[in-house]
mmCIF file of C-alpha atoms in Angstrom:
data_model
loop_
_atom_site.group_PDB
_atom_site.id
_atom_site.type_symbol
_atom_site.label_atom_id
_atom_site.label_comp_id
_atom_site.label_asym_id
_atom_site.label_seq_id
_atom_site.Cartn_x
_atom_site.Cartn_y
_atom_site.Cartn_z
ATOM 1 C CA MET A 1 0.000 0.000 0.000
ATOM 2 C CA ASN A 2 1.441 3.372 -0.996
ATOM 3 C CA SER A 3 1.903 6.244 1.414
ATOM 4 C CA LYS A 4 0.248 9.637 0.993
ATOM 5 C CA THR A 5 1.333 13.131 1.988
ATOM 6 C CA VAL A 6 -0.404 15.559 4.307
ATOM 7 C CA ASP A 7 -1.063 17.824 1.311
ATOM 8 C CA GLN A 8 -3.048 15.117 -0.487
ATOM 9 C CA SER A 9 -5.857 15.211 2.081
ATOM 10 C CA ARG A 10 -5.676 18.739 3.533
ATOM 11 C CA VAL A 11 -9.058 20.533 3.624
ATOM 12 C CA ILE A 12 -10.231 24.122 4.068
ATOM 13 C CA MET A 13 -13.973 24.688 4.566
ATOM 14 C CA SER A 14 -15.733 27.997 5.292
ATOM 15 C CA ASN A 15 -19.243 28.842 6.534
ATOM 16 C CA ILE A 16 -21.116 31.952 7.552
ATOM 17 C CA MET A 17 -22.840 31.612 10.904
ATOM 18 C CA MET A 18 -26.587 32.185 10.762
ATOM 19 C CA PRO A 19 -29.224 32.739 13.469
ATOM 20 C CA GLU A 20 -30.163 29.035 13.474
ATOM 21 C CA HIS A 21 -26.622 28.248 14.674
ATOM 22 C CA ALA A 22 -26.873 30.509 17.726
ATOM 23 C CA ASN A 23 -28.547 31.112 21.050
ATOM 24 C CA PRO A 24 -30.867 34.147 21.538
ATOM 25 C CA SER A 25 -27.933 36.448 22.354
ATOM 26 C CA GLY A 26 -26.214 35.680 19.042
ATOM 27 C CA ASN A 27 -23.425 33.398 20.272
ATOM 28 C CA VAL A 28 -22.944 30.337 18.083
ATOM 29 C CA HIS A 29 -23.452 27.041 19.925
ATOM 30 C CA GLY A 30 -20.231 25.113 20.494
ATOM 31 C CA GLY A 31 -21.909 21.970 19.195
ATOM 32 C CA GLU A 32 -22.532 23.649 15.838
ATOM 33 C CA ILE A 33 -18.837 24.417 15.500
ATOM 34 C CA MET A 34 -17.860 20.930 16.662
ATOM 35 C CA LYS A 35 -20.115 19.452 13.954
ATOM 36 C CA LEU A 36 -18.377 21.555 11.298
ATOM 37 C CA MET A 37 -14.988 20.493 12.670
ATOM 38 C CA ASP A 38 -16.052 16.829 12.576
ATOM 39 C CA ASN A 39 -17.196 17.243 8.961
ATOM 40 C CA THR A 40 -13.866 18.837 8.040
ATOM 41 C CA ALA A 41 -11.892 16.071 9.737
ATOM 42 C CA GLY A 42 -14.116 13.479 8.078
ATOM 43 C CA VAL A 43 -13.317 14.814 4.609
ATOM 44 C CA VAL A 44 -9.592 14.691 5.422
ATOM 45 C CA ALA A 45 -9.863 11.087 6.656
ATOM 46 C CA CYS A 46 -11.961 9.999 3.665
ATOM 47 C CA ARG A 47 -9.548 11.621 1.209
ATOM 48 C CA HIS A 48 -6.703 9.709 2.813
ATOM 49 C CA ALA A 49 -8.404 6.328 3.201
ATOM 50 C CA ARG A 50 -10.831 6.441 0.235
ATOM 51 C CA THR A 51 -13.239 4.215 2.145
ATOM 52 C CA ASN A 52 -15.935 4.434 4.806
ATOM 53 C CA ILE A 53 -14.700 6.194 7.945
ATOM 54 C CA VAL A 54 -16.180 6.853 11.389
ATOM 55 C CA THR A 55 -15.307 9.249 14.193
ATOM 56 C CA ALA A 56 -13.653 7.307 17.009
ATOM 57 C CA ARG A 57 -12.486 10.067 19.354
ATOM 58 C CA VAL A 58 -12.335 13.820 19.829
ATOM 59 C CA ASP A 59 -9.474 15.261 21.904
ATOM 60 C CA SER A 60 -8.347 18.583 23.252
ATOM 61 C CA LEU A 61 -11.113 20.845 22.012
ATOM 62 C CA LYS A 62 -10.091 24.331 23.036
ATOM 63 C CA PHE A 63 -12.478 27.253 22.688
ATOM 64 C CA LEU A 64 -10.297 30.342 22.361
ATOM 65 C CA HIS A 65 -12.508 33.061 20.882
ATOM 66 C CA PRO A 66 -16.299 33.547 20.677
ATOM 67 C CA ILE A 67 -18.155 33.148 17.392
ATOM 68 C CA ARG A 68 -21.249 35.198 16.670
ATOM 69 C CA VAL A 69 -24.001 35.302 14.077
ATOM 70 C CA SER A 70 -22.720 36.749 10.753
ATOM 71 C CA ASN A 71 -19.106 35.736 11.479
ATOM 72 C CA VAL A 72 -17.350 33.614 8.886
ATOM 73 C CA ILE A 73 -15.577 30.577 10.219
ATOM 74 C CA THR A 74 -12.951 28.630 8.333
ATOM 75 C CA CYS A 75 -11.969 25.098 9.332
ATOM 76 C CA TYR A 76 -8.467 23.943 8.419
ATOM 77 C CA GLY A 77 -8.008 20.182 8.632
ATOM 78 C CA GLU A 78 -4.913 18.078 8.116
ATOM 79 C CA LEU A 79 -3.580 14.676 9.085
ATOM 80 C CA THR A 80 -1.125 14.561 11.947
ATOM 81 C CA PHE A 81 -0.818 10.799 12.469
ATOM 82 C CA VAL A 82 -1.792 7.541 10.798
ATOM 83 C CA GLY A 83 -1.805 4.160 12.493
ATOM 84 C CA LYS A 84 -2.903 0.878 10.946
ATOM 85 C CA SER A 85 -6.580 1.827 10.501
ATOM 86 C CA SER A 86 -6.837 5.054 12.502
ATOM 87 C CA MET A 87 -6.038 8.610 11.491
ATOM 88 C CA GLU A 88 -5.677 11.708 13.683
ATOM 89 C CA ILE A 89 -6.696 14.993 12.115
ATOM 90 C CA SER A 90 -5.896 18.422 13.524
ATOM 91 C CA VAL A 91 -8.658 20.974 12.954
ATOM 92 C CA THR A 92 -8.142 24.697 13.512
ATOM 93 C CA VAL A 93 -11.102 27.067 13.243
ATOM 94 C CA THR A 94 -10.646 30.748 12.551
ATOM 95 C CA VAL A 95 -13.340 33.390 12.934
ATOM 96 C CA GLU A 96 -13.645 36.579 10.937
ATOM 97 C CA ASP A 97 -15.996 39.520 11.431
ATOM 98 C CA LEU A 98 -16.585 40.740 7.884
ATOM 99 C CA SER A 99 -17.777 44.146 9.114
ATOM 100 C CA LYS A 100 -14.291 44.946 10.442
ATOM 101 C CA GLU A 101 -10.864 45.297 8.870
ATOM 102 C CA GLU A 102 -9.289 42.794 11.246
ATOM 103 C CA PRO A 103 -7.506 39.554 10.503
ATOM 104 C CA ALA A 104 -9.213 36.287 11.326
ATOM 105 C CA LYS A 105 -8.577 34.940 14.832
ATOM 106 C CA ILE A 106 -8.149 31.354 15.945
ATOM 107 C CA ALA A 107 -11.419 30.414 17.641
ATOM 108 C CA LEU A 108 -11.046 26.669 18.269
ATOM 109 C CA THR A 109 -8.590 23.846 17.905
ATOM 110 C CA GLY A 110 -9.010 20.125 18.341
ATOM 111 C CA PHE A 111 -7.966 16.646 17.289
ATOM 112 C CA PHE A 112 -10.316 14.111 15.715
ATOM 113 C CA THR A 113 -9.511 10.422 15.341
ATOM 114 C CA PHE A 114 -11.217 8.454 12.597
ATOM 115 C CA VAL A 115 -11.098 4.753 11.807
ATOM 116 C CA ALA A 116 -11.381 3.316 8.304
ATOM 117 C CA LEU A 117 -13.887 0.471 7.914
ATOM 118 C CA ASP A 118 -14.456 -2.230 5.322
ATOM 119 C CA ASP A 119 -17.895 -3.199 3.987
ATOM 120 C CA GLN A 120 -18.524 -5.407 7.030
ATOM 121 C CA GLY A 121 -17.680 -2.631 9.482
ATOM 122 C CA HIS A 122 -14.268 -4.014 10.459
ATOM 123 C CA PRO A 123 -11.155 -1.810 10.725
ATOM 124 C CA LEU A 124 -9.348 -1.505 7.402
ATOM 125 C CA GLN A 125 -5.681 -0.685 6.875
ATOM 126 C CA VAL A 126 -5.038 2.781 5.435
ATOM 127 C CA PRO A 127 -2.065 4.213 3.539
ATOM 128 C CA ALA A 128 0.871 5.361 5.659
ATOM 129 C CA LEU A 129 1.456 9.077 6.094
ATOM 130 C CA GLU A 130 4.528 10.473 4.368
ATOM 131 C CA VAL A 131 5.964 13.210 6.593
ATOM 132 C CA ARG A 132 7.875 15.742 4.487
ATOM 133 C CA THR A 133 8.514 18.861 6.573
ATOM 134 C CA GLU A 134 9.925 19.572 10.008
ATOM 135 C CA GLU A 135 6.534 20.925 11.128
ATOM 136 C CA GLU A 136 4.818 17.738 9.942
ATOM 137 C CA ARG A 137 7.414 15.670 11.815
ATOM 138 C CA ARG A 138 6.764 17.599 15.049
ATOM 139 C CA SER A 139 3.003 17.185 14.596
ATOM 140 C CA TRP A 140 3.482 13.457 13.904
ATOM 141 C CA GLU A 141 5.565 12.961 17.044
ATOM 142 C CA ALA A 142 3.069 14.817 19.259
ATOM 143 C CA ALA A 143 0.184 12.873 17.718
ATOM 144 C CA GLN A 144 2.023 9.591 18.159
ATOM 145 C CA GLN A 145 2.407 10.390 21.874
ATOM 146 C CA ARG A 146 -1.350 11.054 22.149
ATOM 147 C CA TYR A 147 -1.998 7.780 20.298
ATOM 148 C CA LEU A 148 0.294 5.755 22.570
ATOM 149 C CA SER A 149 -1.128 7.426 25.676
ATOM 150 C CA TYR A 150 -4.674 6.590 24.569
ATOM 151 C CA LYS A 151 -3.681 2.976 23.864
ATOM 152 C CA GLN A 152 -2.149 2.746 27.358
ATOM 153 C CA GLU A 153 -5.336 4.165 28.924
ATOM 154 C CA GLN A 154 -7.413 1.618 26.991
ATOM 155 C CA LYS A 155 -5.182 -1.207 28.181
ATOM 156 C CA GLY A 156 -5.580 -0.025 31.776
ATOM 157 C CA ALA A 157 -9.359 0.247 31.411
ATOM 158 C CA GLU A 158 -9.566 -3.285 29.977
ATOM 159 C CA THR A 159 -7.500 -4.635 32.871
ATOM 160 C CA LYS A 160 -9.638 -2.767 35.410
ATOM 161 C CA ASN A 161 -12.913 -3.944 33.837
ATOM 162 C CA GLY A 162 -11.642 -7.506 33.588
ATOM 163 C CA ASP A 163 -11.136 -7.789 37.378
#
């Protein structure tokens, strides 16, 4: 199976926030943004695996800046790590107030893990990730640590539940 680069699956998706995305005071619901982030990460994972994928885990969601009705958000998604069947995608969301001459601000960040599945719903091996830049290498190493930490937690939970 051939490897693929980060660039081959990178995604940028933008949306304008409407009243149906917000509470009565005009603040966009966090769940609305999380859904858009999940969609972005899902496109990245599907581009990489070219098969059915499902969300397995969401990590480290950080809300950094409020988002209001009429703001434009842009979700930037890219692979940070690939295991045998799982893929971690970093998603950064920026927010822009189009009525002001200000640069977009980072509003949210998070990591989404997807698993590739075959037609029977079993995990399916995906292409390896070809890391080309120093930044990609640093992201890979940090993601690999999260992956190994999660695996260790799972092992501990299985041991605890098996007692």
